[in-house]
Amino acid sequence: ARKGKTPEEVVKRYLQKVRNPPEEGPGVSGVSRGESVGRLVTCGHQYHLQCLVAMYNNGNKDGSLQCPTCKTIYGVKTGNQPPGKMEYHVIPHSLPGHPDCRTIRIIYNIPPGIQGPEHPNPGKPFTARGFPRHCYLPDSEKGRKVLRLLLVAWDRRLIFSVGTSSTTGESDTVIWNEVHHKTEFGSNLTGHGHPDPGHLDNVLEELRAQGITEEESLQ
Ligand code: NAD
Ligand code: ZN
């Protein structure tokens, strides 16, 4: 028996058939398979089946699909974060902007390694700069919620990626993915520090865009 689903089977799981408009003229025996169109079941956007299959094949083939128009996620989106460790603990200091609570420090550690098939250059080494990377959240109700969701994001390999660093220009290196972290505690030299009143809400929005919400973290 074949293991797993083919890309076409995955895509079809999230598509409803769209009745093809009747072809005009004699001798036309219908629409070819390559032109078949489907409607994504939740958001309703319509695509050629083969376009979605091509998009799926360009990704990391984890059984999930994201609507190119509205970003609705079908299935569970995962990333290509390399192996490593995520730890956290509470430190007895307040962050600028959060005088009434202590602070959660997250420590990410990812060693350099060899790229897998899910990375830009499979078989080639990747570097990992500036690890361990320390990040800070207020130990408030909302900060703890963000932490819970970040733990889900870590398990789904969505916190880091392998690619070209926009800060250093180095390629084939570990880089932050689409979820912003605060890496400075008492200062804000990089713009990735405190205070930043909108930060927790921004992160919740970025996590949502990766398919991670509070409901998910309770499953
Ligand atoms: P990147 O520069 O490609 O940026 C990806 C995302 O991360 C962007 O959204 C960007 O805004 C954000 N980002 C950039 N710098 C950040 C920072 N200091 N803190 C939090 N978010 C940041 O991604 P990257 O190459 O992973 O980011 C640069 C990071 O790399 C820095 O945190 C730095 O500590 C680390 N680094 C350290 C060394 C070293 O030798 N110590 C060398 C290279 C990079
Ligand atoms: Zn859509």
Tab-separated table of N, CA and C in Angstrom, residues 117-202:
chain	number	residue	atom	x	y	z
A	117	PRO	N	15.457	17.917	2.790
A	117	PRO	CA	14.707	18.126	1.546
A	117	PRO	C	13.712	19.290	1.628
A	118	GLU	N	13.350	19.699	2.864
A	118	GLU	CA	12.379	20.789	3.038
A	118	GLU	C	13.047	22.167	3.009
A	119	HIS	N	14.365	22.203	2.858
A	119	HIS	CA	15.116	23.464	2.900
A	119	HIS	C	15.530	23.921	1.506
A	120	PRO	N	16.012	25.195	1.388
A	120	PRO	CA	16.312	25.725	0.044
A	120	PRO	C	17.401	24.951	-0.706
A	121	ASN	N	18.440	24.483	-0.002
A	121	ASN	CA	19.540	23.774	-0.667
A	121	ASN	C	19.839	22.450	0.022
A	122	PRO	N	18.995	21.447	-0.243
A	122	PRO	CA	19.148	20.145	0.436
A	122	PRO	C	20.563	19.578	0.308
A	123	GLY	N	21.090	19.088	1.425
A	123	GLY	CA	22.424	18.485	1.417
A	123	GLY	C	23.523	19.481	1.748
A	124	LYS	N	23.239	20.760	1.624
A	124	LYS	CA	24.228	21.805	1.903
A	124	LYS	C	24.166	22.177	3.392
A	125	PRO	N	25.304	22.535	4.007
A	125	PRO	CA	25.252	22.951	5.414
A	125	PRO	C	24.472	24.256	5.592
A	126	PHE	N	23.923	24.456	6.804
A	126	PHE	CA	23.409	25.779	7.168
A	126	PHE	C	24.099	26.234	8.444
A	127	THR	N	24.265	27.560	8.563
A	127	THR	CA	24.858	28.137	9.767
A	127	THR	C	23.735	28.535	10.723
A	128	ALA	N	24.110	28.805	11.975
A	128	ALA	CA	23.138	29.244	12.982
A	128	ALA	C	23.832	30.290	13.838
A	129	ARG	N	23.515	31.571	13.602
A	129	ARG	CA	24.231	32.675	14.253
A	129	ARG	C	23.474	33.194	15.461
A	130	GLY	N	24.236	33.630	16.456
A	130	GLY	CA	23.639	34.346	17.579
A	130	GLY	C	22.816	33.480	18.522
A	131	PHE	N	22.988	32.165	18.477
A	131	PHE	CA	22.305	31.270	19.424
A	131	PHE	C	23.199	31.024	20.632
A	132	PRO	N	22.624	30.805	21.820
A	132	PRO	CA	21.186	30.847	22.103
A	132	PRO	C	20.616	32.261	21.952
A	133	ARG	N	19.398	32.356	21.410
A	133	ARG	CA	18.720	33.644	21.312
A	133	ARG	C	17.732	33.755	22.464
A	134	HIS	N	17.832	34.858	23.199
A	134	HIS	CA	16.965	35.090	24.361
A	134	HIS	C	15.841	36.038	23.963
A	135	CYS	N	14.628	35.724	24.371
A	135	CYS	CA	13.474	36.561	24.054
A	135	CYS	C	12.660	36.781	25.313
A	136	TYR	N	11.917	37.899	25.327
A	136	TYR	CA	11.234	38.302	26.564
A	136	TYR	C	9.760	38.596	26.333
A	137	LEU	N	8.945	38.130	27.287
A	137	LEU	CA	7.506	38.426	27.311
A	137	LEU	C	7.155	38.835	28.737
A	138	PRO	N	6.167	39.724	28.894
A	138	PRO	CA	5.692	39.984	30.255
A	138	PRO	C	5.001	38.729	30.799
A	139	ASP	N	5.178	38.468	32.089
A	139	ASP	CA	4.516	37.314	32.709
A	139	ASP	C	3.110	37.717	33.155
A	140	SER	N	2.352	38.216	32.178
A	140	SER	CA	0.966	38.637	32.408
A	140	SER	C	0.072	37.569	31.791
A	141	GLU	N	-1.244	37.738	31.968
A	141	GLU	CA	-2.164	36.761	31.381
A	141	GLU	C	-1.957	36.674	29.868
A	142	LYS	N	-1.865	37.837	29.217
A	142	LYS	CA	-1.711	37.825	27.760
A	142	LYS	C	-0.331	37.310	27.345
A	143	GLY	N	0.688	37.654	28.146
A	143	GLY	CA	2.034	37.161	27.846
A	143	GLY	C	2.098	35.643	27.942
A	144	ARG	N	1.406	35.086	28.948
A	144	ARG	CA	1.398	33.618	29.095
A	144	ARG	C	0.623	32.952	27.965
A	145	LYS	N	-0.417	33.625	27.496
A	145	LYS	CA	-1.159	33.101	26.348
A	145	LYS	C	-0.251	33.058	25.114
A	146	VAL	N	0.490	34.148	24.900
A	146	VAL	CA	1.430	34.170	23.768
A	146	VAL	C	2.440	33.035	23.912
A	147	LEU	N	2.948	32.829	25.119
A	147	LEU	CA	3.904	31.741	25.341
A	147	LEU	C	3.293	30.381	24.956
A	148	ARG	N	2.061	30.131	25.402
A	148	ARG	CA	1.409	28.847	25.061
A	148	ARG	C	1.347	28.658	23.548
A	149	LEU	N	1.018	29.733	22.838
A	149	LEU	CA	0.899	29.622	21.386
A	149	LEU	C	2.268	29.485	20.721
A	150	LEU	N	3.280	30.142	21.308
A	150	LEU	CA	4.643	29.996	20.766
A	150	LEU	C	5.134	28.553	20.912
A	151	LEU	N	4.706	27.889	21.999
A	151	LEU	CA	5.102	26.482	22.175
A	151	LEU	C	4.479	25.604	21.081
A	152	VAL	N	3.241	25.935	20.705
A	152	VAL	CA	2.610	25.220	19.591
A	152	VAL	C	3.361	25.511	18.297
A	153	ALA	N	3.698	26.796	18.097
A	153	ALA	CA	4.428	27.185	16.880
A	153	ALA	C	5.774	26.466	16.795
A	154	TRP	N	6.437	26.338	17.937
A	154	TRP	CA	7.719	25.623	17.958
A	154	TRP	C	7.520	24.166	17.521
A	155	ASP	N	6.524	23.515	18.092
A	155	ASP	CA	6.265	22.109	17.735
A	155	ASP	C	5.942	21.957	16.255
A	156	ARG	N	5.339	22.984	15.692
A	156	ARG	CA	4.993	22.919	14.266
A	156	ARG	C	6.106	23.470	13.385
A	157	ARG	N	7.248	23.755	13.978
A	157	ARG	CA	8.448	24.182	13.253
A	157	ARG	C	8.260	25.512	12.526
A	158	LEU	N	7.564	26.435	13.206
A	158	LEU	CA	7.221	27.702	12.567
A	158	LEU	C	7.951	28.918	13.132
A	159	ILE	N	8.836	28.739	14.128
A	159	ILE	CA	9.486	29.916	14.735
A	159	ILE	C	10.692	30.373	13.900
A	160	PHE	N	11.439	29.417	13.412
A	160	PHE	CA	12.613	29.734	12.585
A	160	PHE	C	12.478	29.039	11.240
A	161	SER	N	13.319	29.464	10.317
A	161	SER	CA	13.364	28.876	8.994
A	161	SER	C	14.830	28.858	8.557
A	162	VAL	N	15.110	28.309	7.405
A	162	VAL	CA	16.461	28.386	6.836
A	162	VAL	C	16.368	29.203	5.557
A	163	GLY	N	17.236	30.194	5.441
A	163	GLY	CA	17.188	31.048	4.250
A	163	GLY	C	18.255	32.112	4.327
A	164	THR	N	17.969	33.281	3.729
A	164	THR	CA	18.925	34.385	3.707
A	164	THR	C	18.507	35.423	4.742
A	165	SER	N	19.431	35.782	5.621
A	165	SER	CA	19.155	36.765	6.666
A	165	SER	C	19.052	38.152	6.058
A	166	SER	N	17.947	38.832	6.335
A	166	SER	CA	17.819	40.192	5.813
A	166	SER	C	18.697	41.160	6.606
A	167	THR	N	19.101	40.776	7.816
A	167	THR	CA	19.987	41.625	8.616
A	167	THR	C	21.431	41.533	8.138
A	168	THR	N	21.909	40.314	7.901
A	168	THR	CA	23.329	40.130	7.583
A	168	THR	C	23.579	39.812	6.109
A	169	GLY	N	22.547	39.409	5.380
A	169	GLY	CA	22.723	39.030	3.983
A	169	GLY	C	23.263	37.622	3.798
A	170	GLU	N	23.570	36.957	4.900
A	170	GLU	CA	24.113	35.595	4.798
A	170	GLU	C	23.022	34.632	4.340
A	171	SER	N	23.375	33.734	3.403
A	171	SER	CA	22.407	32.746	2.939
A	171	SER	C	22.642	31.426	3.657
A	172	ASP	N	21.709	30.505	3.506
A	172	ASP	CA	21.810	29.176	4.130
A	172	ASP	C	22.102	29.297	5.621
A	173	THR	N	21.258	30.070	6.279
A	173	THR	CA	21.414	30.276	7.715
A	173	THR	C	20.039	30.250	8.387
A	174	VAL	N	20.046	30.024	9.700
A	174	VAL	CA	18.780	29.999	10.445
A	174	VAL	C	18.287	31.428	10.626
A	175	ILE	N	17.038	31.680	10.263
A	175	ILE	CA	16.451	33.020	10.387
A	175	ILE	C	15.100	32.943	11.085
A	176	TRP	N	14.729	34.066	11.696
A	176	TRP	CA	13.384	34.156	12.256
A	176	TRP	C	12.359	33.952	11.152
A	177	ASN	N	11.263	33.265	11.482
A	177	ASN	CA	10.144	33.151	10.548
A	177	ASN	C	9.204	34.336	10.772
A	178	GLU	N	7.952	34.223	10.522
A	178	GLU	CA	7.039	35.370	10.469
A	178	GLU	C	6.482	35.811	11.822
A	179	VAL	N	7.017	35.332	12.919
A	179	VAL	CA	6.490	35.656	14.244
A	179	VAL	C	7.542	36.482	14.995
A	180	HIS	N	7.203	37.753	15.294
A	180	HIS	CA	8.202	38.654	15.874
A	180	HIS	C	8.433	38.416	17.365
A	181	HIS	N	9.689	38.397	17.733
A	181	HIS	CA	10.095	38.230	19.122
A	181	HIS	C	10.840	39.464	19.603
A	182	LYS	N	10.774	39.695	20.922
A	182	LYS	CA	11.522	40.784	21.538
A	182	LYS	C	12.798	40.198	22.115
A	183	THR	N	13.945	40.611	21.564
A	183	THR	CA	15.206	39.989	21.956
A	183	THR	C	16.052	40.887	22.854
A	184	GLU	N	15.520	42.077	23.176
A	184	GLU	CA	16.229	42.949	24.120
A	184	GLU	C	15.391	43.107	25.368
A	185	PHE	N	16.047	43.155	26.507
A	185	PHE	CA	15.317	43.278	27.769
A	185	PHE	C	15.128	44.739	28.189
A	186	GLY	N	16.226	45.413	28.558
A	186	GLY	CA	16.097	46.750	29.128
A	186	GLY	C	16.314	47.874	28.139
A	187	SER	N	16.642	47.523	26.895
A	187	SER	CA	16.974	48.540	25.887
A	187	SER	C	16.161	48.275	24.627
A	188	ASN	N	16.312	49.152	23.643
A	188	ASN	CA	15.595	48.944	22.381
A	188	ASN	C	16.453	49.438	21.230
A	189	LEU	N	17.704	48.948	21.181
A	189	LEU	CA	18.663	49.426	20.186
A	189	LEU	C	18.334	48.922	18.791
A	190	THR	N	17.792	47.710	18.706
A	190	THR	CA	17.510	47.089	17.409
A	190	THR	C	16.090	47.354	16.943
A	191	GLY	N	15.249	47.927	17.822
A	191	GLY	CA	13.825	48.014	17.503
A	191	GLY	C	13.098	46.740	17.887
A	192	HIS	N	13.833	45.742	18.366
A	192	HIS	CA	13.218	44.492	18.817
A	192	HIS	C	13.290	44.406	20.334
A	193	GLY	N	13.009	45.555	20.993
A	193	GLY	CA	13.028	45.609	22.450
A	193	GLY	C	11.750	46.201	23.006
A	194	HIS	N	11.791	46.521	24.284
A	194	HIS	CA	10.634	47.101	24.961
A	194	HIS	C	10.925	48.561	25.319
A	195	PRO	N	9.940	49.438	25.529
A	195	PRO	CA	8.512	49.120	25.461
A	195	PRO	C	7.979	49.084	24.026
A	196	ASP	N	6.913	48.323	23.838
A	196	ASP	CA	6.188	48.263	22.572
A	196	ASP	C	4.775	47.784	22.889
A	197	PRO	N	3.886	48.742	23.176
A	197	PRO	CA	2.542	48.400	23.668
A	197	PRO	C	1.762	47.445	22.749
A	198	GLY	N	2.022	47.499	21.446
A	198	GLY	CA	1.242	46.661	20.534
A	198	GLY	C	1.796	45.264	20.335
A	199	HIS	N	2.937	44.962	20.969
A	199	HIS	CA	3.648	43.746	20.601
A	199	HIS	C	2.836	42.465	20.772
A	200	LEU	N	2.209	42.285	21.945
A	200	LEU	CA	1.510	41.006	22.180
A	200	LEU	C	0.367	40.811	21.182
A	201	ASP	N	-0.362	41.878	20.895
A	201	ASP	CA	-1.446	41.754	19.917
A	201	ASP	C	-0.889	41.474	18.522
A	202	ASN	N	0.227	42.108	18.185
A	202	ASN	CA	0.845	41.816	16.888
A	202	ASN	C	1.241	40.350	16.782
